[in-house]
Coordinates of N, CA and C in Angstrom, one line a residue:
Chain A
X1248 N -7.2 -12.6 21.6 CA -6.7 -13.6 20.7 C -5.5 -13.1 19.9
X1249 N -5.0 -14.0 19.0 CA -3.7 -13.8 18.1 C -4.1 -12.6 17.5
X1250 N -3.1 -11.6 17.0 CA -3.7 -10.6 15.8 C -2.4 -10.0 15.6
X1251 N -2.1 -9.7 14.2 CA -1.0 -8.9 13.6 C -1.4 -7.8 12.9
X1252 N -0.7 -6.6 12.9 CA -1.3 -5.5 12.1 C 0.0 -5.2 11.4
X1253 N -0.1 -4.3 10.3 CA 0.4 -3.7 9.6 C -0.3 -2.5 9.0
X1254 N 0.8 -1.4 8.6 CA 0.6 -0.5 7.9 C 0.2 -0.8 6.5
X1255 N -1.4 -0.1 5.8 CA -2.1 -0.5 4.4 C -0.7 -0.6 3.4
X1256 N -0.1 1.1 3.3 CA 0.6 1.5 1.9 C 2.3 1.7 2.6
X1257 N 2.8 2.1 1.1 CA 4.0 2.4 1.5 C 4.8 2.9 -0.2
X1258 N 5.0 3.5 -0.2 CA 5.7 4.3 -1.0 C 7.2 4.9 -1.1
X1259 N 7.9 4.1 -2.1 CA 9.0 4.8 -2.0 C 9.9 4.9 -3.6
X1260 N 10.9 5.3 -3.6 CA 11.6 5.5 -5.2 C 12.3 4.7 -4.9
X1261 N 12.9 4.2 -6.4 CA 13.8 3.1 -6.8 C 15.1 3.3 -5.9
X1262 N 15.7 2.6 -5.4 CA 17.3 2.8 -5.2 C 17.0 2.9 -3.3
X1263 N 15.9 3.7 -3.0 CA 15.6 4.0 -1.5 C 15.3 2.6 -1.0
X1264 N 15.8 2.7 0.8 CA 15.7 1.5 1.6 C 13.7 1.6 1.4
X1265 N 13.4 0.4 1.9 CA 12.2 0.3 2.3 C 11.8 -0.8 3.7
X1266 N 11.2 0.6 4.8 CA 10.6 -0.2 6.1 C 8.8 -0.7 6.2
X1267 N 9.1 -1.9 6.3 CA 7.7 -2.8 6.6 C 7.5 -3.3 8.0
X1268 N 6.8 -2.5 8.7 CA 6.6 -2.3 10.4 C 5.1 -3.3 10.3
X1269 N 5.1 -4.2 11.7 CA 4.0 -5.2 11.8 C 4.4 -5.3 13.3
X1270 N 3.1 -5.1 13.9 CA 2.8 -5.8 15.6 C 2.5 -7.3 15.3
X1271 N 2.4 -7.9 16.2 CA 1.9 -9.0 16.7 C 1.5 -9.5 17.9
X1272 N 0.7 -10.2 18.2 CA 0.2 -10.1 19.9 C 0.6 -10.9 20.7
X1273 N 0.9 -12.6 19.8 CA 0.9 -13.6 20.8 C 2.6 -14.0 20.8
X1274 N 2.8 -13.3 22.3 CA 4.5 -13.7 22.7 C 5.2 -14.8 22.9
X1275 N 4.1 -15.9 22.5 CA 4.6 -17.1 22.8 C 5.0 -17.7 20.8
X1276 N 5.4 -17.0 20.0 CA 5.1 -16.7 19.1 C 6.6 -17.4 18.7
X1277 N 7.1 -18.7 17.7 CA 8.2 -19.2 17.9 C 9.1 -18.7 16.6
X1278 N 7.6 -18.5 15.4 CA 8.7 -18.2 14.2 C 7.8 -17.0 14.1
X1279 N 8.1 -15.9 12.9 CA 7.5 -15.2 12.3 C 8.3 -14.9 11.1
X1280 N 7.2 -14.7 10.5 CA 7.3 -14.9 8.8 C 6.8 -13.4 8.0
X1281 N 7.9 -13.6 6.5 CA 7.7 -12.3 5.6 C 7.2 -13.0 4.2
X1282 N 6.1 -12.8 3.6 CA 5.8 -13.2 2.6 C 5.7 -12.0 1.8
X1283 N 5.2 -12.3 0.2 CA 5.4 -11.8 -0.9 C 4.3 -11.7 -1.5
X1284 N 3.4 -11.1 -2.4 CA 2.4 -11.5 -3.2 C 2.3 -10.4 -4.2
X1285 N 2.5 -10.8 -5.4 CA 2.6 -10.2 -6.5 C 1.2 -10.6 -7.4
X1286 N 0.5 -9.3 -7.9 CA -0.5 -10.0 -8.7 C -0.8 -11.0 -9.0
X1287 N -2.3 -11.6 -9.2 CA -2.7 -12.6 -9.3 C -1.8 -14.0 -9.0
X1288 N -0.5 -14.0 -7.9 CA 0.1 -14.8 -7.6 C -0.3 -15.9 -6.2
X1289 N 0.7 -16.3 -5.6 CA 0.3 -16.8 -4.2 C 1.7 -16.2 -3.8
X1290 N 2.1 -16.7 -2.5 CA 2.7 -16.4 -1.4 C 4.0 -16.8 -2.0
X1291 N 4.8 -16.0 -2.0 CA 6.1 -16.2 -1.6 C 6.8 -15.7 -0.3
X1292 N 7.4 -17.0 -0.1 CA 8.5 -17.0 1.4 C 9.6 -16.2 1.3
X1293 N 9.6 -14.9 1.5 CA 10.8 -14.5 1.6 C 11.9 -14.8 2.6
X1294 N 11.1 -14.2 4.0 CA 12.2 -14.8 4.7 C 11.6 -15.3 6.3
X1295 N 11.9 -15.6 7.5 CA 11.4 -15.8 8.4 C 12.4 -15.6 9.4
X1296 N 12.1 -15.7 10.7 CA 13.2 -15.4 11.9 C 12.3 -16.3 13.0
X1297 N 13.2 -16.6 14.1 CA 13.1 -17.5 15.5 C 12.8 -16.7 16.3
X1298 N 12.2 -17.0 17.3 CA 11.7 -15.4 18.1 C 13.2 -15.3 18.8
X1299 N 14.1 -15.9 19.2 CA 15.0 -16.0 20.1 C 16.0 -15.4 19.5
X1300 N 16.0 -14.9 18.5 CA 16.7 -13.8 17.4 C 16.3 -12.4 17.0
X1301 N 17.0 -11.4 17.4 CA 16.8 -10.3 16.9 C 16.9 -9.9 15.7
X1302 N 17.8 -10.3 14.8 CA 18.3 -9.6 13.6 C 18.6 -10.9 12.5
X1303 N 17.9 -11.0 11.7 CA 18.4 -11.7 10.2 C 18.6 -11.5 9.3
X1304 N 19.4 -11.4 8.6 CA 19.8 -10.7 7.3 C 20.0 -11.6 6.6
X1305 N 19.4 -10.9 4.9 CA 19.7 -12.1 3.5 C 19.1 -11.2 2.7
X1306 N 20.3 -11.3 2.1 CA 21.1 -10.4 1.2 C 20.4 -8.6 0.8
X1307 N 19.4 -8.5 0.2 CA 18.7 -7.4 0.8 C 17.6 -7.4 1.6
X1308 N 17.3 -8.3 2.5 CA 16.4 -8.0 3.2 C 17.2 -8.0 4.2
X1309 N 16.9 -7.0 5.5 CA 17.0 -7.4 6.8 C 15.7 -7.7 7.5
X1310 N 15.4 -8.7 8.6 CA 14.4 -8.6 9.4 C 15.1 -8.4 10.9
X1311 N 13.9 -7.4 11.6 CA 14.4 -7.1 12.8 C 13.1 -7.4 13.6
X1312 N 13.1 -7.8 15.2 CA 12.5 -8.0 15.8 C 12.4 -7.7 17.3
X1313 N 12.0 -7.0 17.8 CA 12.1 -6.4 19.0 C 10.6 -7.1 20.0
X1314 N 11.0 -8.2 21.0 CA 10.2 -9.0 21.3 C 9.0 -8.3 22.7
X1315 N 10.1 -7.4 22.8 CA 9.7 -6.2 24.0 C 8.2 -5.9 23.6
X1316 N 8.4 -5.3 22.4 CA 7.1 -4.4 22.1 C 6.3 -5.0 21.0
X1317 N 7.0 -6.4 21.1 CA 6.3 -7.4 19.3 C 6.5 -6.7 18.6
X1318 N 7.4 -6.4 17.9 CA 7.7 -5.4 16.8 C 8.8 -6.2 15.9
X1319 N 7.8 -6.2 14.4 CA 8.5 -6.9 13.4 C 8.7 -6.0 12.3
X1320 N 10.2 -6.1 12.2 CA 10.0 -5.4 10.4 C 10.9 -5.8 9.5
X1321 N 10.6 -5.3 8.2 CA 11.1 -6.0 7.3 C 11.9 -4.6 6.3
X1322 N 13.2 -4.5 6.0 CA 14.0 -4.1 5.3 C 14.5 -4.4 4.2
X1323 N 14.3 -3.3 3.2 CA 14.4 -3.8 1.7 C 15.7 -2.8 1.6
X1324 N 16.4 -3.0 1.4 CA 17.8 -2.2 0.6 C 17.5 -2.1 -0.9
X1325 N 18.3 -0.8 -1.3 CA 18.0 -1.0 -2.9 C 16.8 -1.4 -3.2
X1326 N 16.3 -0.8 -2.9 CA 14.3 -1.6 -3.4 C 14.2 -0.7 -5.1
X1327 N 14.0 -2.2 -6.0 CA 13.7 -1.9 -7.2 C 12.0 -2.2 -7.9
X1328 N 12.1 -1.8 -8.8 CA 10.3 -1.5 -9.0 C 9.8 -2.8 -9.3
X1329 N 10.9 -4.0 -9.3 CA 10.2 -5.4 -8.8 C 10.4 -6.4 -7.9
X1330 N 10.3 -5.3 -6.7 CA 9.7 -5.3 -5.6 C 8.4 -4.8 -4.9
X1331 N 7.5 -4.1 -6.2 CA 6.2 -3.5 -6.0 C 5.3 -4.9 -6.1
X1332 N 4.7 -5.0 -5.0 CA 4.1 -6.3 -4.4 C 3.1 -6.0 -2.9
X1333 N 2.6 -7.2 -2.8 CA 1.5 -6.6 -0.9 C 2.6 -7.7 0.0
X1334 N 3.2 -6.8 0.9 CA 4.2 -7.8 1.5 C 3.1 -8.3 2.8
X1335 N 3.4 -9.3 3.7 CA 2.4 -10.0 4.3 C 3.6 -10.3 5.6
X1336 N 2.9 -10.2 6.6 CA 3.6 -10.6 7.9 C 3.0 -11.5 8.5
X1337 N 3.1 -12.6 9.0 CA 2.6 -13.8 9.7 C 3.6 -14.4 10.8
X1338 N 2.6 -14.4 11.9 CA 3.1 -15.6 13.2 C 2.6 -16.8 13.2
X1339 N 2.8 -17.5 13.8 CA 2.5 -18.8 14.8 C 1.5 -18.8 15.2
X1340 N 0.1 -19.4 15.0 CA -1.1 -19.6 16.1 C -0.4 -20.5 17.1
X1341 N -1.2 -20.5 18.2 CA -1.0 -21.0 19.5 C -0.7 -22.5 19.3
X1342 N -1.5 -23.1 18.6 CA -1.4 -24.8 18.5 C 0.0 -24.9 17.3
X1343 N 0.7 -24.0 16.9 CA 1.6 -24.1 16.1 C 1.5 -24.3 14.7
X1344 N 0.0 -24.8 14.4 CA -0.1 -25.2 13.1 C -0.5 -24.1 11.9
X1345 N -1.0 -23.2 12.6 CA -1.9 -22.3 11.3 C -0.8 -20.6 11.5
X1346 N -0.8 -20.2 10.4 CA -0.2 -19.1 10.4 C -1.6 -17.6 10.4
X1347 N -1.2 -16.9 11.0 CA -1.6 -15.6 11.4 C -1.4 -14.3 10.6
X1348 N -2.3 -13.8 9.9 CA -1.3 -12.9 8.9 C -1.9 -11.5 9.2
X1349 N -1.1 -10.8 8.7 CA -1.6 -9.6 8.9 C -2.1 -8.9 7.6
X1350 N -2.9 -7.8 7.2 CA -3.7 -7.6 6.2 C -2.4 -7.3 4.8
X1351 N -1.5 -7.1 5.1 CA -0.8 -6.7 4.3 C -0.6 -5.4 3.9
X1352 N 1.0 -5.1 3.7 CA 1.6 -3.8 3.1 C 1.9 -3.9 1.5
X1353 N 0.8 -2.9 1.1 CA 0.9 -2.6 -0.6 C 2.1 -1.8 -0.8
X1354 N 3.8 -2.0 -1.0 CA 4.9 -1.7 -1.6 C 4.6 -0.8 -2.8
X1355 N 4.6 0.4 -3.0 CA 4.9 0.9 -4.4 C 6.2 1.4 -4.8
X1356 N 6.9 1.1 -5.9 CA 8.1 1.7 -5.9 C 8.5 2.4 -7.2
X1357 N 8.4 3.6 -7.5 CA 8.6 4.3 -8.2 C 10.0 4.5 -9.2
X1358 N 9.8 5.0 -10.5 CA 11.3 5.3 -10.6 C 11.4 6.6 -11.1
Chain B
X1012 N 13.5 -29.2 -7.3 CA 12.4 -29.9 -6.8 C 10.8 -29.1 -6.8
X1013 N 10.0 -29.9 -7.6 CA 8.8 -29.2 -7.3 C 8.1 -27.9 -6.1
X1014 N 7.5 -27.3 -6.7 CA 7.0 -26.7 -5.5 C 5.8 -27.1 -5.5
X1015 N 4.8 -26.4 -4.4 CA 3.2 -26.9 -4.2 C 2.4 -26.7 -5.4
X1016 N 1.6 -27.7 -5.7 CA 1.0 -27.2 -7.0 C -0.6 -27.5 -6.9
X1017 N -1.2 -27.0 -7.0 CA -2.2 -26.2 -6.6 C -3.7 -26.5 -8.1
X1018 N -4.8 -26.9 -8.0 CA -5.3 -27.6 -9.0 C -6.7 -27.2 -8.8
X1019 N -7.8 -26.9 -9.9 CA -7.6 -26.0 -11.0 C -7.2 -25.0 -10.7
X1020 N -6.5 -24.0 -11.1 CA -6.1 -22.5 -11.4 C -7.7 -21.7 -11.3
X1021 N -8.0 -21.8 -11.8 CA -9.0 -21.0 -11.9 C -10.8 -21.4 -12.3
X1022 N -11.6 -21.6 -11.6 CA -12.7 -22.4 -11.4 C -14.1 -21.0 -11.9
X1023 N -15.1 -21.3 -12.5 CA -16.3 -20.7 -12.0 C -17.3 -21.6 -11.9
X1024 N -18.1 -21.5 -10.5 CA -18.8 -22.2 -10.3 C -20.5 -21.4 -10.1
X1025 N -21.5 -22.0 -9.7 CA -22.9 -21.5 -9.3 C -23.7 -22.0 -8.3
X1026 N -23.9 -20.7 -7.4 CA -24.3 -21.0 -5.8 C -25.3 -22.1 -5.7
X1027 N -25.0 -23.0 -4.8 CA -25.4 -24.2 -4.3 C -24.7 -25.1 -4.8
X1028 N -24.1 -25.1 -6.1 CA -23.1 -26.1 -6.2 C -21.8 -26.5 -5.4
X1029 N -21.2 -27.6 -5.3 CA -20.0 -27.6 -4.7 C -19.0 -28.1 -5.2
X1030 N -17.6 -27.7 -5.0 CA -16.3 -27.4 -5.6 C -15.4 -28.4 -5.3
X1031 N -14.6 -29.3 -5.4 CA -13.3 -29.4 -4.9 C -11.7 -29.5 -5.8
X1032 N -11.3 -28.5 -4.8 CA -9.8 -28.2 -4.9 C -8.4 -29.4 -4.2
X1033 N -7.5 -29.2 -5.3 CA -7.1 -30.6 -4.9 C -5.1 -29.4 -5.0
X1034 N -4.2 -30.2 -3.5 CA -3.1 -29.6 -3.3 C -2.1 -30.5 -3.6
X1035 N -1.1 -30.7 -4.2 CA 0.0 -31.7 -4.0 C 1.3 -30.6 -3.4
X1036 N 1.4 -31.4 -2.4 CA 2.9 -30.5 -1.2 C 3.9 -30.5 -2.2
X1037 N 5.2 -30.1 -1.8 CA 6.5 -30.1 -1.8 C 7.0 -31.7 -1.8
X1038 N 7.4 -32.3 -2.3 CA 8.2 -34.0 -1.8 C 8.5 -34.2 -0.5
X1039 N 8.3 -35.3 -0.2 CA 8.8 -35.5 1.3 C 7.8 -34.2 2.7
X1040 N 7.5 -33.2 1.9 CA 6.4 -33.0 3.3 C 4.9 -33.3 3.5
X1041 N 4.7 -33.6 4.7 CA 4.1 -34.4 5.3 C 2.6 -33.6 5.7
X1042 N 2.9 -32.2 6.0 CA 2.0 -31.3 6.2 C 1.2 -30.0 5.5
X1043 N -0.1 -30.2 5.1 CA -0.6 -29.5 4.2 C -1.7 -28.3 5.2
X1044 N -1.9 -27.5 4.8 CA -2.8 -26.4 5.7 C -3.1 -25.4 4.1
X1045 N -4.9 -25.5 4.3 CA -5.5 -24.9 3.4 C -5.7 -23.3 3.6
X1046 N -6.0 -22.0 3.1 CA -5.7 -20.6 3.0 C -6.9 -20.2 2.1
X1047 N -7.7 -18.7 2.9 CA -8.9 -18.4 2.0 C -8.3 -17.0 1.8
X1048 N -8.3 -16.3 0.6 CA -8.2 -14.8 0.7 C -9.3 -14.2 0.1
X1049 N -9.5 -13.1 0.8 CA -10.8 -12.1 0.4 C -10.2 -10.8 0.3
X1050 N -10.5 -10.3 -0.8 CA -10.2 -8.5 -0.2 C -10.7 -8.4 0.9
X1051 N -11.5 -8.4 1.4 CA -12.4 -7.7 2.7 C -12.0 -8.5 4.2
X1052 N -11.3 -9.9 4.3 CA -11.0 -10.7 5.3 C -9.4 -10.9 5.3
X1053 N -9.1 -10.5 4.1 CA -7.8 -11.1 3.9 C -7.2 -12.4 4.2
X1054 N -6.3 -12.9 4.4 CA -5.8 -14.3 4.7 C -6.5 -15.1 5.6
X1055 N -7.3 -16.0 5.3 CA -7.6 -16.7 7.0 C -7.3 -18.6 6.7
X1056 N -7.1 -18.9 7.6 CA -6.7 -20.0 7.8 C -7.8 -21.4 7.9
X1057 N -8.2 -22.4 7.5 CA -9.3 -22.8 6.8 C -8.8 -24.5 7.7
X1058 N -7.6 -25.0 7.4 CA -7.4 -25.8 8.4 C -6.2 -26.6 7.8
X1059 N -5.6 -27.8 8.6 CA -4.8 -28.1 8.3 C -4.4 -29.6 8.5
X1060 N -3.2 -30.6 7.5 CA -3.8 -32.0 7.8 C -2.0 -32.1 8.0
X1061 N -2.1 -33.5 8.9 CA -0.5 -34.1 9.0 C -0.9 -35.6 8.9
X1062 N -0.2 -35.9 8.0 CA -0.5 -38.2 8.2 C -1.6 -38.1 8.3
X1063 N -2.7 -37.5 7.3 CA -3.7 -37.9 7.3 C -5.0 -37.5 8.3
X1064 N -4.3 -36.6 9.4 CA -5.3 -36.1 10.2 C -5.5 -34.7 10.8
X1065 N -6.4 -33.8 10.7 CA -6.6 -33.0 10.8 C -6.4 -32.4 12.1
X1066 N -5.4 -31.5 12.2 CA -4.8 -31.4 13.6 C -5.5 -30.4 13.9
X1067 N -5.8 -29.2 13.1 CA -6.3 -27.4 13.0 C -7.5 -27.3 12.5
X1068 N -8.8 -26.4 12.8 CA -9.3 -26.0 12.0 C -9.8 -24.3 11.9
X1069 N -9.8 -23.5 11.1 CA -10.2 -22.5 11.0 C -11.5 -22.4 11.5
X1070 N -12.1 -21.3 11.7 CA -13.6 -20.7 11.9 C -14.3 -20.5 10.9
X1071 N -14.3 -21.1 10.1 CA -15.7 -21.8 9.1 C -17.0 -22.8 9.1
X1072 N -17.4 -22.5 8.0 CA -18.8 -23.4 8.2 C -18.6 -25.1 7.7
X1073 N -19.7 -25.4 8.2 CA -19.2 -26.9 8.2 C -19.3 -27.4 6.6
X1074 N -19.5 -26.7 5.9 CA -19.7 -26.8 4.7 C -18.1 -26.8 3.7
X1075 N -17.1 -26.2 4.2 CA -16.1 -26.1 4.3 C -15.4 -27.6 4.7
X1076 N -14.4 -28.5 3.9 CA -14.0 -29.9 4.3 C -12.8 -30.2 3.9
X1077 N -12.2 -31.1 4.0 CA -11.0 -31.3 3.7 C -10.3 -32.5 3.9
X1078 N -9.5 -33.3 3.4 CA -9.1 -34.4 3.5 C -7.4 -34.5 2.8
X1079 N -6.7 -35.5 3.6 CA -5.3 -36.3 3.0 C -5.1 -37.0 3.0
X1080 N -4.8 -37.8 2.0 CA -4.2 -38.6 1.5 C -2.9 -39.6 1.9
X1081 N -2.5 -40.7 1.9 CA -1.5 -41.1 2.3 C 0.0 -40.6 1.5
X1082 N -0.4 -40.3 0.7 CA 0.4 -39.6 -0.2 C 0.8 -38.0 0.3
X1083 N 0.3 -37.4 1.2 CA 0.2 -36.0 1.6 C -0.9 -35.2 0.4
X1084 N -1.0 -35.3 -0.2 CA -1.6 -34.6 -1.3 C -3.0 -34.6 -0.4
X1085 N -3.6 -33.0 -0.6 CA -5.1 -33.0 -0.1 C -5.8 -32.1 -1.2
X1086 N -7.2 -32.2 -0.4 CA -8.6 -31.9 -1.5 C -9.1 -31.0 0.0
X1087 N -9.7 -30.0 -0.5 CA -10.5 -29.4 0.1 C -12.1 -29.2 -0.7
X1088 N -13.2 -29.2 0.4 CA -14.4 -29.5 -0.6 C -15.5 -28.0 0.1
X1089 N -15.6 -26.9 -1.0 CA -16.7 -26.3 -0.3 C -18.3 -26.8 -1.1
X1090 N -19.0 -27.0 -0.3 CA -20.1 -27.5 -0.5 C -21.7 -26.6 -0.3
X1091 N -22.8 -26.6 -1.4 CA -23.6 -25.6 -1.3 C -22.8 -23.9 -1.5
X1092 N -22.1 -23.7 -2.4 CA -21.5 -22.7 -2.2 C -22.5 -21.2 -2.3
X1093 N -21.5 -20.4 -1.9 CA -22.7 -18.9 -1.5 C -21.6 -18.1 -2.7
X1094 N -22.3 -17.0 -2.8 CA -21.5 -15.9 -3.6 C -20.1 -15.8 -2.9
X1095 N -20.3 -15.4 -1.4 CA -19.7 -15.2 -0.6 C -18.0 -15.9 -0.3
X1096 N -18.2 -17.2 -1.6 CA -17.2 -18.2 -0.9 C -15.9 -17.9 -1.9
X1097 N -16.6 -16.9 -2.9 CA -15.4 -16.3 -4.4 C -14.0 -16.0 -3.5
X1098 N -13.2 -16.3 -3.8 CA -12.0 -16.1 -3.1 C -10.8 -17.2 -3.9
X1099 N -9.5 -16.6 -3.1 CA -8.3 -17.5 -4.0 C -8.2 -18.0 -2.4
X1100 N -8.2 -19.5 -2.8 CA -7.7 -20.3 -1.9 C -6.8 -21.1 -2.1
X1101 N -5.7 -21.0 -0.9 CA -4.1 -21.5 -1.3 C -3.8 -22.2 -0.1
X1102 N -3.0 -23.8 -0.5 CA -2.5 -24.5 0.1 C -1.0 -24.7 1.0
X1103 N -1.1 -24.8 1.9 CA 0.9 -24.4 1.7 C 1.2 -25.7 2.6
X1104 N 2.3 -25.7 2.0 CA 3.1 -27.0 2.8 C 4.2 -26.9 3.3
X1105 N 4.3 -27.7 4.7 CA 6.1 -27.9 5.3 C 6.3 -29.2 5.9
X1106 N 7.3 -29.3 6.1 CA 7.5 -30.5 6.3 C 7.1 -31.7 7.5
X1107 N 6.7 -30.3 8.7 CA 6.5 -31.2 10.0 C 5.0 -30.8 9.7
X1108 N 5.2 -29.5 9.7 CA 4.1 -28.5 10.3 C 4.0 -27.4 11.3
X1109 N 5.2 -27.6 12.0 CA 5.4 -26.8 13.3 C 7.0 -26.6 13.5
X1110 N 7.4 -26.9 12.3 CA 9.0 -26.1 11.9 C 8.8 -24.8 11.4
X1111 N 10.0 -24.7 10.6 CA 9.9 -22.9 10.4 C 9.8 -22.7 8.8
X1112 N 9.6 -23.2 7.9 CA 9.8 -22.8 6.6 C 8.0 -23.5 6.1
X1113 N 7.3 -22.6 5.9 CA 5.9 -23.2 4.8 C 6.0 -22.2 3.6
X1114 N 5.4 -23.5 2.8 CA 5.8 -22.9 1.5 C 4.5 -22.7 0.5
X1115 N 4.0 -21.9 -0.5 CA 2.7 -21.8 -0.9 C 2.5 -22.1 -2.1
X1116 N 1.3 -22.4 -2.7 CA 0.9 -22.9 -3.9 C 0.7 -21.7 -4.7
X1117 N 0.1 -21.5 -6.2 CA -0.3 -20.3 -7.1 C -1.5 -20.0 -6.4
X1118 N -2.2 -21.0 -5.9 CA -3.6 -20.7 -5.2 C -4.8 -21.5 -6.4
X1119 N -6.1 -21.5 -5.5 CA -7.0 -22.1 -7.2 C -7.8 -20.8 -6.9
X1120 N -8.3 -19.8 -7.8 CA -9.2 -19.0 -8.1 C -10.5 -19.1 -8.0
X1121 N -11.4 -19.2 -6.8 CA -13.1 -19.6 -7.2 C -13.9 -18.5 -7.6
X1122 N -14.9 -18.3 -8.7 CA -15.7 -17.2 -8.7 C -16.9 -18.2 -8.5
X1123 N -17.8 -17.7 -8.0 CA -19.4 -18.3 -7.6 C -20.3 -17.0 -8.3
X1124 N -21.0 -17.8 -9.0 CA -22.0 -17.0 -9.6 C -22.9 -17.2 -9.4

């Protein structure tokens, strides 16, 4: 069946890039999505990409996608300490309708 | 333009009772899909409505319900609730349902005592 993983933690200092690595299983997979969740918050959409794309960029984030090995990640430039959040990676279920998430990466960012 | 807004914020309720949570979309979208989080399950997907009909459903108990409105606005209803069902549950909406941008609510908070 569908399934995404991600790495739990991630640790880095203010000013340093930050990488958020996520598999995903199902290749028929049309969008895939980068969410946000800050304390006692809900989801924010950061950014998303088309599988038919490798590379999207906005403004400090890049997302990259390598469809070969399902491989999604997410690039923080300049990562400042409010960007310390559980970032979330989500596909496409099969029927299109429901999104797939992966457990989420807890961001810490130090100064 | 508004975003999803998401109703009550924060609920406590007591097992066997039952809850409902009410979503109002984004303007103009059409499609709503309901969201449970747990520490221990994390995200799972609960189900989802377009024009009123329920296209998706998550792996839950039938106790678990859900409905939309002509208006797009939905209500989800857990019913006989268990300790188990404590979780932030969040709505999100887009416009078709099977484009590319959904968008998410604050979530409504359940504790079950």
């Amino acid at each position: 069946g569908e399934d995404v993983e991600q790495s739990l933690f991630l640790s880095v200092r203010e000013g340093d890039s930050s990488v958020i690595n996520c598999t995903y299983t199902d290749s028929s997979s049309t969008y895939l999505y980068w969410y946000k969740q800050e304390p006692g918050a809900g989801l924010q959409l950061l950014t998303y990409i088309f599988s038919n794309m490798d590379m999207k960029q906005d403004q400090r984030l890049t997302v990259l996608l390598n469809k070969k090995d399902k491989h999604l990640s997410l690039r923080i430039a300049d990562t400042q300490t409010g960007d310390s959040a559980i970032y979330f990676c989500a596909e496409r279920d099969q029927a299109g309708t429901a999104l797939i998430f992966g457990k989420g990466t807890t961001l810490s960012v130090s100064s | 333009k508004a975003g999803v807004t998401q109703t009550p914020r924060y609920l406590i309720k007591t097992r066997g009772q039952q809850v409902t949570l009410s979503c109002s979309p984004i303007s103009g979208h059409r499609s709503v899909s309901w969201y449970q989080q747990t520490p221990g399950q994390g995200l799972q997907f609960l189900f989802e409505y377009f024009s009123e009909t329920q296209r998706n459903k998550g792996n839950f108990p039938g106790r678990f319900s859900g409905r939309q409105f002509s208006n797009s606005r939905s209500e989800m209803n857990v019913s006989t609730l268990e300790l188990g069902d404590s979780a932030l549950y969040l709505c999100a909406s887009s416009l078709m349902g099977q484009g590319n941008t959904i968008y998410f609510g604050e979530g409504s908070w359940l504790t079950v005592v």
